GROMACS .gro file of C-alpha atoms in nm:
model
  376
    1MET     CA    1   0.033  -0.024  -0.007
    2LYS     CA    2   0.115   0.340  -0.009
    3THR     CA    3   0.045   0.679   0.120
    4PRO     CA    4   0.127   1.001  -0.071
    5LEU     CA    5   0.412   1.135   0.211
    6SER     CA    6   0.615   1.300  -0.044
    7ILE     CA    7   0.325   1.484  -0.241
    8CYS     CA    8   0.453   1.496  -0.580
    9ILE     CA    9   0.544   1.108  -0.589
   10ALA     CA   10   0.236   0.955  -0.692
   11ILE     CA   11   0.349   0.646  -0.578
   12ALA     CA   12   0.507   0.716  -0.220
   13ILE     CA   13   0.546   0.529   0.111
   14ALA     CA   14   0.505   0.155   0.142
   15LEU     CA   15   0.302   0.094   0.449
   16PRO     CA   16   0.103  -0.235   0.629
   17LEU     CA   17  -0.242  -0.248   0.545
   18LEU     CA   18  -0.337  -0.159   0.904
   19HIS     CA   19  -0.262   0.146   0.937
   20ALA     CA   20  -1.748   1.224  -1.711
   21CYS     CA   21  -1.864   1.481  -1.961
   22THR     CA   22  -1.975   1.727  -2.207
   23LYS     CA   23  -1.763   1.806  -2.490
   24LYS     CA   24  -1.588   2.070  -2.328
   25ALA     CA   25  -1.587   2.112  -1.949
   26SER     CA   26  -1.591   2.429  -1.780
   27PRO     CA   27  -1.243   2.590  -1.811
   28ARG     CA   28  -1.255   2.799  -1.484
   29PRO     CA   29  -1.432   2.724  -1.114
   30THR     CA   30  -1.735   2.883  -1.071
   31ASP     CA   31  -2.040   2.857  -0.881
   32ASN     CA   32  -2.143   2.605  -1.111
   33THR     CA   33  -1.881   2.356  -1.090
   34ARG     CA   34  -2.072   2.112  -0.897
   35MET     CA   35  -2.324   2.112  -1.180
   36ALA     CA   36  -2.022   2.073  -1.457
   37ILE     CA   37  -1.895   1.775  -1.262
   38SER     CA   38  -2.241   1.591  -1.285
   39ASN     CA   39  -2.204   1.682  -1.649
   40VAL     CA   40  -1.845   1.564  -1.705
   41ALA     CA   41  -1.902   1.205  -1.573
   42THR     CA   42  -2.171   1.136  -1.876
   43SER     CA   43  -1.912   1.094  -2.137
   44ALA     CA   44  -1.627   0.915  -2.001
   45TYR     CA   45  -1.700   0.573  -1.885
   46GLN     CA   46  -1.547   0.294  -1.699
   47ASP     CA   47  -1.422   0.005  -1.933
   48PRO     CA   48  -1.562  -0.309  -1.825
   49ASN     CA   49  -1.354  -0.552  -2.005
   50ALA     CA   50  -0.989  -0.348  -1.918
   51THR     CA   51  -1.106  -0.335  -1.552
   52ALA     CA   52  -1.192  -0.721  -1.535
   53PHE     CA   53  -0.847  -0.781  -1.672
   54PHE     CA   54  -0.677  -0.643  -1.356
   55ARG     CA   55  -0.874  -0.964  -1.168
   56ARG     CA   56  -0.640  -1.201  -1.175
   57THR     CA   57  -0.603  -1.496  -0.918
   58SER     CA   58  -0.312  -1.633  -1.002
   59GLY     CA   59   0.057  -1.471  -1.059
   60SER     CA   60   0.012  -1.083  -0.968
   61ILE     CA   61  -0.322  -1.044  -0.801
   62ALA     CA   62  -0.344  -0.717  -0.693
   63PHE     CA   63  -0.120  -0.417  -0.739
   64ASP     CA   64  -0.090  -0.013  -0.788
   65GLY     CA   65   0.124   0.118  -1.077
   66ALA     CA   66  -0.042  -0.001  -1.385
   67LEU     CA   67   0.206   0.143  -1.631
   68SER     CA   68   0.201  -0.007  -1.988
   69VAL     CA   69   0.488  -0.006  -2.260
   70PRO     CA   70   0.348  -0.107  -2.608
   71LEU     CA   71   0.655  -0.324  -2.802
   72SER     CA   72   0.748  -0.334  -3.155
   73ASN     CA   73   0.583  -0.711  -3.196
   74GLY     CA   74   0.251  -0.571  -3.084
   75LYS     CA   75   0.296  -0.716  -2.724
   76VAL     CA   76   0.247  -0.496  -2.390
   77ILE     CA   77   0.473  -0.508  -2.091
   78TRP     CA   78   0.258  -0.418  -1.816
   79LEU     CA   79   0.475  -0.252  -1.534
   80PHE     CA   80   0.332  -0.258  -1.156
   81ASN     CA   81   0.429  -0.171  -0.831
   82ASP     CA   82   0.364  -0.305  -0.504
   83THR     CA   83   0.190  -0.637  -0.583
   84PHE     CA   84  -0.001  -0.911  -0.413
   85TYR     CA   85   0.195  -1.220  -0.603
   86ASP     CA   86   0.031  -1.580  -0.651
   87ASP     CA   87  -0.135  -1.556  -0.254
   88MET     CA   88  -0.496  -1.604  -0.306
   89ASN     CA   89  -0.674  -1.798  -0.041
   90PRO     CA   90  -0.950  -2.040  -0.180
   91ASP     CA   91  -1.229  -1.788  -0.040
   92GLY     CA   92  -1.065  -1.521  -0.278
   93THR     CA   93  -0.902  -1.280  -0.030
   94VAL     CA   94  -0.536  -1.240  -0.002
   95PRO     CA   95  -0.340  -1.179   0.308
   96CYS     CA   96  -0.342  -0.827   0.447
   97ILE     CA   97   0.008  -0.721   0.295
   98PHE     CA   98   0.149  -0.749  -0.047
   99ASN     CA   99   0.473  -0.966  -0.086
  100LYS     CA  100   0.633  -0.788  -0.391
  101HIS     CA  101   0.751  -0.456  -0.486
  102ASN     CA  102   0.761  -0.454  -0.846
  103THR     CA  103   0.567  -0.756  -1.096
  104VAL     CA  104   0.579  -0.723  -1.461
  105LEU     CA  105   0.314  -0.878  -1.704
  106LEU     CA  106   0.323  -0.939  -2.070
  107GLN     CA  107   0.009  -0.894  -2.279
  108PRO     CA  108  -0.045  -1.087  -2.639
  109ALA     CA  109  -0.066  -0.894  -2.930
  110ASN     CA  110  -0.401  -0.950  -2.970
  111HIS     CA  111  -0.448  -0.694  -2.683
  112SER     CA  112  -0.686  -0.980  -2.547
  113TRP     CA  113  -0.848  -0.847  -2.196
  114ASP     CA  114  -0.858  -1.215  -2.097
  115PRO     CA  115  -0.619  -1.242  -1.774
  116SER     CA  116  -0.535  -1.587  -1.841
  117GLN     CA  117  -0.375  -1.495  -2.181
  118THR     CA  118  -0.141  -1.236  -1.991
  119THR     CA  119   0.143  -1.414  -1.798
  120ASN     CA  120   0.404  -1.268  -1.547
  121LEU     CA  121   0.764  -1.206  -1.660
  122LEU     CA  122   1.019  -1.418  -1.466
  123LEU     CA  123   1.364  -1.418  -1.402
  124TYR     CA  124   1.540  -1.754  -1.259
  125GLY     CA  125   1.198  -1.797  -1.128
  126ASN     CA  126   1.150  -1.448  -0.943
  127PRO     CA  127   0.876  -1.243  -1.060
  128ASP     CA  128   1.052  -0.901  -0.912
  129LEU     CA  129   1.247  -0.833  -1.192
  130PHE     CA  130   1.345  -0.466  -1.073
  131GLN     CA  131   1.637  -0.548  -0.825
  132SER     CA  132   1.784  -0.265  -0.626
  133ILE     CA  133   2.175  -0.244  -0.607
  134THR     CA  134   2.143  -0.138  -0.253
  135PRO     CA  135   2.084  -0.440  -0.032
  136GLY     CA  136   1.765  -0.369   0.147
  137ASN     CA  137   1.618  -0.110  -0.107
  138TYR     CA  138   1.360  -0.195  -0.366
  139TYR     CA  139   1.257  -0.017  -0.672
  140TRP     CA  140   0.908   0.087  -0.800
  141PRO     CA  141   0.916   0.116  -1.185
  142SER     CA  142   0.741   0.405  -1.382
  143ALA     CA  143   0.621   0.493  -1.704
  144GLY     CA  144   0.894   0.351  -2.020
  145VAL     CA  145   0.918   0.329  -2.384
  146GLU     CA  146   1.063   0.085  -2.604
  147ILE     CA  147   1.386   0.131  -2.753
  148GLY     CA  148   1.546  -0.173  -2.952
  149ASN     CA  149   1.486  -0.474  -2.805
  150THR     CA  150   1.459  -0.301  -2.431
  151VAL     CA  151   1.210  -0.139  -2.240
  152TYR     CA  152   1.340   0.184  -2.036
  153THR     CA  153   1.151   0.297  -1.730
  154VAL     CA  154   1.269   0.550  -1.452
  155CYS     CA  155   1.284   0.328  -1.111
  156LEU     CA  156   1.244   0.547  -0.764
  157GLU     CA  157   1.475   0.344  -0.529
  158MET     CA  158   1.313   0.326  -0.176
  159SER     CA  159   1.440   0.266   0.109
  160SER     CA  160   1.315  -0.033   0.316
  161THR     CA  161   1.394   0.116   0.626
  162THR     CA  162   1.258   0.446   0.628
  163GLY     CA  163   1.040   0.415   0.333
  164GLN     CA  164   1.164   0.742   0.195
  165LEU     CA  165   1.272   0.792  -0.133
  166VAL     CA  166   1.624   0.770  -0.196
  167SER     CA  167   1.736   0.806  -0.552
  168GLU     CA  168   1.636   0.770  -0.919
  169ILE     CA  169   1.806   0.542  -1.196
  170MET     CA  170   1.699   0.411  -1.548
  171ALA     CA  171   1.647   0.081  -1.576
  172GLY     CA  172   1.658  -0.116  -1.917
  173LEU     CA  173   1.437  -0.411  -1.912
  174ASN     CA  174   1.597  -0.677  -2.185
  175GLU     CA  175   1.308  -0.830  -2.345
  176SER     CA  176   1.521  -1.121  -2.447
  177ASP     CA  177   1.597  -1.275  -2.105
  178ASN     CA  178   1.409  -1.067  -1.864
  179THR     CA  179   1.758  -0.926  -1.757
  180VAL     CA  180   1.798  -0.574  -1.603
  181SER     CA  181   2.048  -0.310  -1.647
  182TYR     CA  182   2.054  -0.028  -1.488
  183THR     CA  183   2.201   0.390  -1.627
  184PRO     CA  184   2.317   0.660  -1.402
  185ILE     CA  185   2.087   0.987  -1.448
  186PRO     CA  186   2.204   1.331  -1.406
  187ASP     CA  187   2.072   1.518  -1.086
  188LEU     CA  188   1.699   1.564  -1.087
  189ASN     CA  189   1.709   1.879  -0.832
  190GLY     CA  190   1.458   1.706  -0.640
  191ILE     CA  191   1.202   1.640  -0.946
  192ASP     CA  192   1.003   1.290  -0.928
  193PHE     CA  193   1.068   1.222  -1.300
  194THR     CA  194   0.784   0.950  -1.348
  195LYS     CA  195   0.507   1.101  -1.474
  196GLY     CA  196   0.511   1.003  -1.843
  197MET     CA  197   0.794   0.883  -2.139
  198VAL     CA  198   0.698   0.957  -2.496
  199LYS     CA  199   0.956   0.818  -2.785
  200ASN     CA  200   0.911   1.098  -3.035
  201LEU     CA  201   0.998   1.102  -3.402
  202ASP     CA  202   1.230   1.350  -3.361
  203GLY     CA  203   1.492   1.079  -3.185
  204TYR     CA  204   1.439   1.214  -2.838
  205VAL     CA  205   1.232   1.060  -2.563
  206TYR     CA  206   1.076   1.336  -2.369
  207ILE     CA  207   1.001   1.253  -2.023
  208TRP     CA  208   0.770   1.431  -1.736
  209GLY     CA  209   0.836   1.510  -1.378
  210GLY     CA  210   0.677   1.642  -1.091
  211LYS     CA  211   0.798   1.820  -0.770
  212LEU     CA  212   0.573   1.998  -0.458
  213LYS     CA  213   0.482   2.355  -0.545
  214PRO     CA  214   0.620   2.597  -0.261
  215ASN     CA  215   0.363   2.698  -0.006
  216THR     CA  216   0.051   2.513  -0.141
  217ILE     CA  217  -0.122   2.197  -0.032
  218GLY     CA  218  -0.093   1.924  -0.264
  219GLN     CA  219   0.002   2.097  -0.583
  220CYS     CA  220   0.268   1.967  -0.832
  221ASP     CA  221   0.488   2.187  -1.040
  222VAL     CA  222   0.557   2.000  -1.385
  223TYR     CA  223   0.876   1.953  -1.574
  224VAL     CA  224   0.980   1.819  -1.875
  225ALA     CA  225   1.315   1.667  -2.002
  226ARG     CA  226   1.426   1.476  -2.284
  227PHE     CA  227   1.724   1.219  -2.396
  228PRO     CA  228   1.823   1.113  -2.727
  229GLN     CA  229   1.702   0.745  -2.793
  230ASN     CA  230   2.070   0.610  -2.837
  231SER     CA  231   2.186   0.779  -2.482
  232VAL     CA  232   1.963   0.709  -2.219
  233GLY     CA  233   2.135   0.867  -1.952
  234ASN     CA  234   2.192   1.183  -2.139
  235TRP     CA  235   1.931   1.417  -2.006
  236THR     CA  236   1.873   1.785  -2.114
  237PHE     CA  237   1.576   2.021  -1.935
  238TRP     CA  238   1.354   2.266  -2.084
  239ASN     CA  239   1.440   2.605  -1.909
  240GLY     CA  240   1.131   2.802  -2.093
  241SER     CA  241   1.310   2.863  -2.404
  242SER     CA  242   1.575   2.573  -2.459
  243TRP     CA  243   1.696   2.245  -2.345
  244GLY     CA  244   1.994   2.276  -2.100
  245ASN     CA  245   2.211   2.053  -1.875
  246ALA     CA  246   2.076   2.140  -1.547
  247ALA     CA  247   1.797   2.035  -1.359
  248SER     CA  248   1.788   2.322  -1.149
  249SER     CA  249   1.717   2.544  -1.396
  250ALA     CA  250   1.437   2.349  -1.588
  251ALA     CA  251   1.106   2.569  -1.600
  252VAL     CA  252   0.771   2.454  -1.461
  253ILE     CA  253   0.542   2.411  -1.748
  254ALA     CA  254   0.228   2.342  -1.590
  255THR     CA  255   0.090   2.305  -1.245
  256ALA     CA  256  -0.128   1.998  -1.133
  257PRO     CA  257  -0.352   1.974  -0.834
  258SER     CA  258  -0.169   1.673  -0.701
  259GLY     CA  259   0.145   1.445  -0.817
  260GLY     CA  260  -0.099   1.187  -0.935
  261ILE     CA  261  -0.018   1.272  -1.341
  262SER     CA  262   0.014   1.097  -1.624
  263VAL     CA  263   0.118   1.241  -1.982
  264SER     CA  264   0.138   1.065  -2.300
  265TYR     CA  265   0.094   1.093  -2.693
  266VAL     CA  266  -0.299   1.053  -2.788
  267ASN     CA  267  -0.403   1.056  -3.162
  268THR     CA  268  -0.282   1.396  -3.265
  269LYS     CA  269  -0.149   1.556  -2.916
  270TYR     CA  270   0.011   1.536  -2.579
  271VAL     CA  271  -0.222   1.465  -2.298
  272MET     CA  272  -0.158   1.542  -1.969
  273ILE     CA  273  -0.425   1.426  -1.693
  274ALA     CA  274  -0.413   1.448  -1.300
  275THR     CA  275  -0.596   1.314  -1.003
  276THR     CA  276  -0.754   1.552  -0.758
  277PHE     CA  277  -0.537   1.553  -0.422
  278ASN     CA  278  -0.638   1.361  -0.207
  279MET     CA  279  -0.488   1.126   0.136
  280GLU     CA  280  -0.743   0.909   0.243
  281CYS     CA  281  -1.133   0.783   0.186
  282ASP     CA  282  -1.353   1.054   0.098
  283GLY     CA  283  -1.097   1.297  -0.009
  284GLY     CA  284  -1.242   1.379  -0.417
  285THR     CA  285  -1.330   1.192  -0.727
  286ALA     CA  286  -1.247   1.459  -0.988
  287ILE     CA  287  -0.959   1.326  -1.252
  288TYR     CA  288  -0.863   1.630  -1.470
  289GLY     CA  289  -0.740   1.650  -1.815
  290THR     CA  290  -0.593   1.890  -2.109
  291ALA     CA  291  -0.426   1.827  -2.417
  292SER     CA  292  -0.133   2.051  -2.593
  293SER     CA  293  -0.006   2.030  -2.957
  294SER     CA  294   0.339   2.072  -2.769
  295PRO     CA  295   0.549   1.861  -2.535
  296THR     CA  296   0.650   2.189  -2.326
  297SER     CA  297   0.359   2.442  -2.291
  298GLY     CA  298  -0.053   2.434  -2.329
  299TRP     CA  299  -0.145   2.267  -2.038
  300GLY     CA  300  -0.295   2.554  -1.843
  301ALA     CA  301  -0.622   2.389  -1.784
  302ILE     CA  302  -0.492   2.063  -1.596
  303SER     CA  303  -0.625   2.193  -1.241
  304THR     CA  304  -0.949   2.328  -1.401
  305ASN     CA  305  -1.105   2.091  -1.664
  306ILE     CA  306  -1.243   1.781  -1.489
  307ILE     CA  307  -1.287   1.490  -1.761
  308TYR     CA  308  -1.414   1.212  -1.515
  309ASN     CA  309  -1.525   1.117  -1.150
  310ILE     CA  310  -1.428   0.787  -1.007
  311PRO     CA  311  -1.752   0.577  -0.941
  312ASP     CA  312  -1.619   0.362  -0.656
  313LYS     CA  313  -1.801   0.309  -0.360
  314LEU     CA  314  -1.775   0.147  -0.042
  315GLN     CA  315  -2.032   0.157   0.213
  316GLY     CA  316  -2.115   0.507   0.114
  317HIS     CA  317  -1.733   0.599   0.091
  318THR     CA  318  -1.498   0.679  -0.170
  319PRO     CA  319  -1.131   0.530  -0.183
  320PHE     CA  320  -0.785   0.731  -0.143
  321PHE     CA  321  -0.708   0.682  -0.559
  322TYR     CA  322  -0.379   0.778  -0.740
  323THR     CA  323  -0.127   0.678  -1.004
  324PRO     CA  324  -0.350   0.769  -1.330
  325SER     CA  325  -0.199   0.649  -1.637
  326ILE     CA  326  -0.260   0.673  -1.988
  327HIS     CA  327  -0.256   0.396  -2.252
  328PRO     CA  328  -0.229   0.482  -2.629
  329GLU     CA  329  -0.207   0.170  -2.740
  330PHE     CA  330  -0.544   0.060  -2.697
  331ASN     CA  331  -0.690   0.380  -2.849
  332ALA     CA  332  -0.996   0.220  -3.032
  333ASN     CA  333  -1.359   0.376  -3.171
  334ASN     CA  334  -1.218   0.740  -3.135
  335GLU     CA  335  -1.142   0.664  -2.759
  336TRP     CA  336  -0.844   0.649  -2.538
  337LEU     CA  337  -0.806   0.455  -2.234
  338PHE     CA  338  -0.629   0.546  -1.895
  339THR     CA  339  -0.645   0.339  -1.554
  340TYR     CA  340  -0.610   0.443  -1.181
  341CYS     CA  341  -0.532   0.285  -0.874
  342ILE     CA  342  -0.755   0.313  -0.544
  343ASN     CA  343  -0.590   0.195  -0.206
  344THR     CA  344  -0.854   0.103   0.049
  345TYR     CA  345  -1.116   0.298   0.171
  346GLN     CA  346  -0.945   0.316   0.482
  347PRO     CA  347  -0.957   0.508   0.758
  348CYS     CA  348  -1.349   0.498   0.657
  349VAL     CA  349  -1.392   0.124   0.598
  350ALA     CA  350  -1.106  -0.140   0.767
  351PRO     CA  351  -0.941  -0.305   0.497
  352CYS     CA  352  -0.806  -0.614   0.673
  353ASN     CA  353  -1.017  -0.853   0.851
  354ASN     CA  354  -0.900  -1.137   1.008
  355ASN     CA  355  -0.592  -1.138   0.829
  356LYS     CA  356  -0.799  -1.144   0.534
  357PHE     CA  357  -0.800  -0.837   0.247
  358ASP     CA  358  -1.028  -0.798  -0.068
  359PRO     CA  359  -0.799  -0.787  -0.367
  360ASP     CA  360  -1.042  -0.553  -0.552
  361ILE     CA  361  -0.948  -0.248  -0.310
  362TYR     CA  362  -0.617  -0.276  -0.422
  363ARG     CA  363  -0.672  -0.294  -0.826
  364PRO     CA  364  -0.657  -0.047  -1.099
  365ARG     CA  365  -0.967   0.055  -1.306
  366ALA     CA  366  -0.987   0.101  -1.640
  367VAL     CA  367  -1.150   0.441  -1.839
  368ARG     CA  368  -1.240   0.520  -2.197
  369VAL     CA  369  -1.270   0.893  -2.288
  370PRO     CA  370  -1.393   1.012  -2.622
  371TYR     CA  371  -1.143   1.208  -2.822
  372GLY     CA  372  -1.358   1.503  -2.844
  373VAL     CA  373  -1.339   1.525  -2.473
  374LEU     CA  374  -0.978   1.728  -2.530
  375ASN     CA  375  -1.048   1.794  -2.904
  376LEU     CA  376  -0.779   1.510  -3.011
   0.00000   0.00000   0.00000
């Protein structure tokens, strides 16, 4: 489980479990905001087949993260963070705490949503492919891209002692044998570069990051960097007018309502989505979205344009939710797909009873959004 102690890290700290729309939503909050939210929820809708894909009974059973990377052979790599792995009880529950910090699934080229057709990738029998080079620490993978025969993703290195972020490193998953290599990246000046990766036609990979906006509650400043596809450790950062070598000179390109951010390229534009700031049950339901023709600007509506309100409820309460992720490889019927993760309904509803836990309160949900919502 995770809780957003470091606000702009949407996947923050591992803790034990006990502890929609009109064609264009209102661009500015007004007295009619509540009505606008009600109208927004009518266009974006939960995809039942894609959501059921995450209701697995073996291997990776329940998890958060849910980042996908399309491969050149048509298959899709799914990267998860904290995972209940192969531990389902006969009654369909799982123990009260996950047993892996990352797992990886490989979905077939036909993009079937049948869970039985998608299996875990293993390395020497182990499902957690991303292993910290520092004993005792662990990795959470994030958004990624395929370059050649390798899937690259920035991993957050977390301390198993303190639960705090230690560093970020570029990981390369070899598709041939499931081994992982690591490439150092420049000092990031406290920016969490895990919000999205896009492999562009100009030969660069663009990668977005976030950092807590000073003197705010939960708001997150967004930044963008890039690196050549043939040199994944050679980063430069957008400073407002050009690409510079120092993250300390990076320019804020947007301010999101929380650190739950995802950026990708959908149809003809760069799309950014963000969750409302929430830290526990009943903290809100809104997901915001905006689109731009540029990877470096045009995101002004990210804090005002609501595209969806999550419908999840348990005993009248809404969950803590976070880590949205856009999946453009599943575009269909002039609609695009994103997921969000839920992380129980505590403290409103106890998640663990008699050392048993309902895995469905720790699984992603999938949402389809018509292109017209963001004029894609």
